[in-house]
CSV table of C-alpha atoms and ligand atoms in Angstrom, one decimal:
chain,number,residue,atom,x,y,z
M,1,MET,CA,-18.4,27.8,14.3
M,2,VAL,CA,-18.6,24.1,14.7
M,3,GLN,CA,-15.1,22.6,14.9
M,4,LYS,CA,-14.6,19.3,13.0
M,5,ARG,CA,-13.2,16.6,15.4
M,6,ARG,CA,-9.9,15.2,14.1
M,7,SER,CA,-9.3,11.5,14.3
M,8,TRP,CA,-6.1,9.5,13.8
M,9,LYS,CA,-7.2,9.0,10.3
M,10,ASN,CA,-6.3,12.6,9.5
M,11,TYR,CA,-2.7,11.8,10.2
M,12,LEU,CA,-2.4,8.7,8.0
M,13,TYR,CA,-0.3,10.7,5.5
M,14,VAL,CA,2.5,10.4,8.2
M,15,VAL,CA,2.7,6.8,7.3
M,16,THR,CA,3.7,7.5,3.7
M,17,ILE,CA,6.2,10.0,4.8
M,18,LEU,CA,7.6,7.5,7.3
M,19,PHE,CA,7.8,4.8,4.6
M,20,PHE,CA,9.9,6.8,2.3
M,21,THR,CA,12.1,8.2,5.1
M,22,LEU,CA,12.7,4.8,6.5
M,23,GLY,CA,14.2,3.9,3.1
M,24,PHE,CA,17.0,6.4,3.8
M,25,PHE,CA,17.8,4.5,7.0
M,26,ASN,CA,17.7,1.0,5.6
M,27,ILE,CA,16.0,-0.1,2.4
M,28,ILE,CA,14.8,-3.4,4.0
M,29,PHE,CA,12.0,-1.2,5.5
M,30,ALA,CA,10.6,-1.1,2.0
M,31,TRP,CA,9.0,-4.6,2.6
M,32,LEU,CA,6.4,-2.6,4.5
M,33,GLY,CA,5.2,-1.7,1.1
M,34,PHE,CA,3.6,-5.2,0.8
M,35,ALA,CA,1.1,-4.1,3.4
M,36,CYS,CA,-0.1,-1.4,0.9
M,37,LEU,CA,-0.6,-4.1,-1.6
M,38,THR,CA,-2.3,-6.7,0.6
M,39,LEU,CA,-4.3,-4.7,3.2
M,40,PRO,CA,-6.8,-3.2,0.6
M,41,PHE,CA,-7.7,-6.7,-0.5
M,42,ILE,CA,-7.8,-8.3,3.0
M,43,LEU,CA,-10.3,-5.6,4.0
M,44,LEU,CA,-12.2,-6.0,0.8
M,45,ALA,CA,-12.6,-9.7,1.3
M,46,LYS,CA,-13.7,-9.0,5.0
M,47,ASN,CA,-16.1,-6.1,4.5
M,48,LYS,CA,-17.1,-6.5,0.9
M,49,ARG,CA,-16.5,-2.9,0.3
M,50,LYS,CA,-13.4,-0.7,-0.4
M,51,THR,CA,-12.6,0.1,3.2
M,52,TRP,CA,-9.0,0.8,2.7
M,53,CYS,CA,-9.6,3.4,-0.1
M,54,GLN,CA,-12.6,4.9,1.9
M,55,GLY,CA,-10.6,5.7,5.0
M,56,TYR,CA,-7.3,4.1,5.5
M,57,CYS,CA,-5.0,4.7,2.5
M,58,PRO,CA,-2.0,6.7,3.7
M,59,ARG,CA,-1.0,7.8,0.1
M,60,ALA,CA,-4.6,9.2,-0.4
M,61,SER,CA,-4.3,11.1,2.9
M,62,LEU,CA,-1.0,12.6,1.7
M,63,PHE,CA,-2.6,13.8,-1.5
M,64,GLY,CA,-5.4,15.4,0.5
M,65,VAL,CA,-3.1,17.0,3.0
M,66,LEU,CA,-0.9,18.6,0.4
M,67,PHE,CA,-3.4,19.6,-2.3
M,68,HIS,CA,-6.8,19.9,-0.9
M,69,ASN,CA,-8.1,23.3,-2.3
M,70,ARG,CA,-4.5,23.9,-3.6
M,71,SER,CA,-4.4,22.1,-6.9
M,72,LEU,CA,-3.5,24.1,-10.0
M,73,THR,CA,-6.8,23.8,-11.8
M,74,GLY,CA,-9.1,22.7,-9.0
M,75,LYS,CA,-10.9,20.4,-11.5
M,76,GLY,CA,-11.2,16.6,-11.8
M,77,GLY,CA,-8.9,15.0,-14.4
M,78,PRO,CA,-9.8,15.1,-18.1
M,79,ASN,CA,-12.2,12.3,-19.4
M,80,TRP,CA,-9.6,10.4,-21.3
M,81,LEU,CA,-7.8,9.9,-17.9
M,82,VAL,CA,-10.6,9.3,-15.4
M,83,ARG,CA,-13.2,7.7,-17.5
M,84,GLY,CA,-11.2,6.2,-20.5
M,85,LYS,CA,-8.8,3.4,-20.9
M,86,ALA,CA,-6.1,4.9,-18.8
M,87,LYS,CA,-6.8,2.7,-15.8
M,88,TRP,CA,-6.2,-0.4,-17.8
M,89,PHE,CA,-2.8,0.8,-19.2
M,90,VAL,CA,-1.9,1.6,-15.4
M,91,LEU,CA,-3.1,-1.8,-14.4
M,92,ILE,CA,-1.1,-3.5,-17.2
M,93,TYR,CA,2.1,-1.5,-16.3
M,94,PHE,CA,1.5,-2.4,-12.7
M,95,LEU,CA,1.3,-6.2,-13.4
M,96,PHE,CA,4.2,-5.9,-15.8
M,97,ASN,CA,6.1,-4.3,-12.9
M,98,LEU,CA,5.2,-7.1,-10.5
M,99,PHE,CA,6.3,-9.6,-13.0
M,100,VAL,CA,9.7,-8.0,-13.4
M,101,LEU,CA,10.1,-7.6,-9.6
M,102,THR,CA,9.2,-11.3,-9.0
M,103,MET,CA,11.4,-12.6,-11.9
M,104,SER,CA,14.4,-10.5,-11.2
M,105,THR,CA,14.2,-11.5,-7.5
M,106,LEU,CA,14.1,-15.1,-8.3
M,107,MET,CA,17.1,-14.6,-10.7
M,108,VAL,CA,19.0,-12.9,-7.9
M,109,PHE,CA,18.0,-15.7,-5.4
M,110,MET,CA,19.2,-18.4,-7.9
M,111,GLY,CA,22.5,-16.4,-8.3
M,112,ARG,CA,21.8,-15.8,-12.1
M,113,ARG,CA,22.0,-12.1,-11.9
M,114,GLU,CA,23.5,-9.3,-9.6
M,115,PRO,CA,20.9,-7.4,-7.5
M,116,VAL,CA,20.0,-3.9,-8.7
M,117,GLU,CA,20.6,-1.6,-5.7
M,118,SER,CA,19.2,1.7,-7.0
M,119,ILE,CA,15.8,3.4,-7.2
M,120,ARG,CA,14.1,3.6,-10.5
M,121,PHE,CA,11.4,5.6,-11.7
M,122,LEU,CA,8.9,3.9,-14.1
M,123,ILE,CA,11.2,0.8,-14.2
M,124,ALA,CA,13.5,2.5,-16.9
M,125,PHE,CA,14.9,5.7,-15.3
M,126,THR,CA,17.4,5.1,-12.6
M,127,LEU,CA,17.6,8.0,-10.1
M,128,PRO,CA,21.2,9.6,-10.2
M,129,TRP,CA,22.0,9.2,-6.4
M,130,ASP,CA,22.6,6.5,-4.0
M,131,MET,CA,20.3,6.0,-1.1
M,132,PRO,CA,22.1,6.7,2.2
M,133,GLN,CA,21.8,3.8,4.5
M,134,PHE,CA,22.1,5.5,8.0
M,135,LEU,CA,21.1,2.4,9.9
M,136,ASN,CA,23.1,-0.8,9.9
M,137,LEU,CA,20.9,-3.7,10.5
M,138,GLY,CA,23.4,-6.3,9.5
M,139,ILE,CA,23.7,-8.2,6.3
M,140,PHE,CA,20.8,-9.4,4.4
M,141,PRO,CA,20.7,-11.9,1.5
M,142,ASP,CA,21.1,-10.1,-2.0
M,143,TRP,CA,17.6,-11.1,-3.1
M,144,THR,CA,16.0,-9.3,0.0
M,145,MET,CA,18.0,-6.2,-0.9
M,146,HIS,CA,16.9,-6.5,-4.5
M,147,LEU,CA,13.4,-6.9,-3.6
M,148,SER,CA,13.5,-3.9,-1.3
M,149,PHE,CA,14.8,-1.6,-4.0
M,150,ARG,CA,12.3,-2.8,-6.4
M,151,MET,CA,9.3,-2.3,-4.0
M,152,TYR,CA,10.7,1.1,-3.0
M,153,SER,CA,10.9,2.1,-6.7
M,154,MET,CA,7.4,0.9,-7.4
M,155,MET,CA,5.9,2.8,-4.4
M,156,PHE,CA,8.0,5.8,-5.4
M,157,THR,CA,6.8,5.9,-9.0
M,158,THR,CA,3.2,5.6,-8.1
M,159,THR,CA,3.4,8.2,-5.4
M,160,VAL,CA,5.2,10.7,-7.5
M,161,LEU,CA,2.6,10.2,-10.4
M,162,GLY,CA,-0.2,10.5,-7.9
M,163,LEU,CA,1.4,13.8,-6.5
M,164,LEU,CA,1.6,15.1,-9.9
M,165,LEU,CA,-2.0,14.4,-10.7
M,166,ALA,CA,-3.1,15.8,-7.3
M,167,TRP,CA,-1.0,18.9,-8.0
M,168,ILE,CA,-2.6,19.5,-11.4
M,169,PHE,CA,-6.2,18.3,-10.8
M,170,LYS,CA,-8.2,17.1,-7.7
M,171,PRO,CA,-6.1,15.5,-4.9
M,172,ARG,CA,-7.4,12.0,-5.4
M,173,THR,CA,-7.2,11.9,-9.2
M,174,TRP,CA,-4.6,9.1,-9.0
M,175,CYS,CA,-7.4,6.9,-7.3
M,176,THR,CA,-9.4,6.9,-10.8
M,177,VAL,CA,-6.5,4.9,-12.3
M,178,CYS,CA,-4.9,3.2,-9.2
M,179,PRO,CA,-4.5,-0.5,-9.9
M,180,VAL,CA,-5.9,-1.2,-6.3
M,181,ASN,CA,-9.1,0.6,-7.1
M,182,THR,CA,-9.4,-1.0,-10.5
M,183,VAL,CA,-8.8,-4.6,-9.2
M,184,SER,CA,-11.1,-3.9,-6.2
M,185,ASN,CA,-13.8,-2.7,-8.6
M,186,LEU,CA,-13.5,-5.8,-10.7
M,187,ILE,CA,-13.7,-8.0,-7.6
M,188,LEU,CA,-16.8,-6.3,-6.3
M,189,ASP,CA,-18.4,-6.5,-9.8
M,190,LYS,CA,-17.8,-10.1,-9.9
M,191,THR,CA,-19.2,-10.7,-6.3
M,192,ARG,CA,-22.4,-8.7,-7.2
M,193,ASN,CA,-22.8,-10.6,-10.4
M,194,GLU,CA,-22.6,-14.0,-8.5
M,195,VAL,CA,-25.3,-12.8,-6.0
F,1,LIG,S1,-7.4,4.1,-5.1
F,1,LIG,FE1,-5.2,3.7,-4.5
F,1,LIG,S2,-4.4,5.7,-3.8
F,1,LIG,FE2,-6.6,5.9,-3.9
F,1,LIG,S3,-7.3,5.3,-1.8
F,1,LIG,FE3,-7.3,3.4,-3.0
F,1,LIG,S4,-5.3,2.5,-2.6
F,1,LIG,FE4,-5.1,4.5,-2.0
């Protein structure tokens, strides 16, 4: 039997686990989430293809490790989800989330509102527990803490939704509606049309 060679890419899921674990030590580590938002587009601009999605996304790696050949139905998502308008709703929700994150952080920065120091699911639902902060890294400005909690919440929400879809359908069903994929496709389409 031919054994498949495992590369470091097989272990990218560890990055996702590490990201959420680090939040329990100090929420400021949630700033690492900005890498997940920017790296796909930096690689897209450099390589003119979805390099991140095709081999480097730690979240997709986690979906694969947990649910490859283990999902409930073993089928792709329903048409309304994977081929319908769902990806546009998810993109609008994501952009709205980014807008709220930016504006609320600005308000905290200007001293017009208190920072929100809790994790929320889908913006509206506050998780009923406080994040333990095992590692004291000193005092950070309120706006940086607010932004950290908002970034962690955004990553938490999309990962939970992705895990749910992976559990029910195929592991990478989330990718069909993931805003990174939708925006990447828009950019690639535009680039091809300009050639
Ligand atoms: S579509 Fe989203 S979740 Fe899927 S690989 Fe790309 S960035 Fe990761």
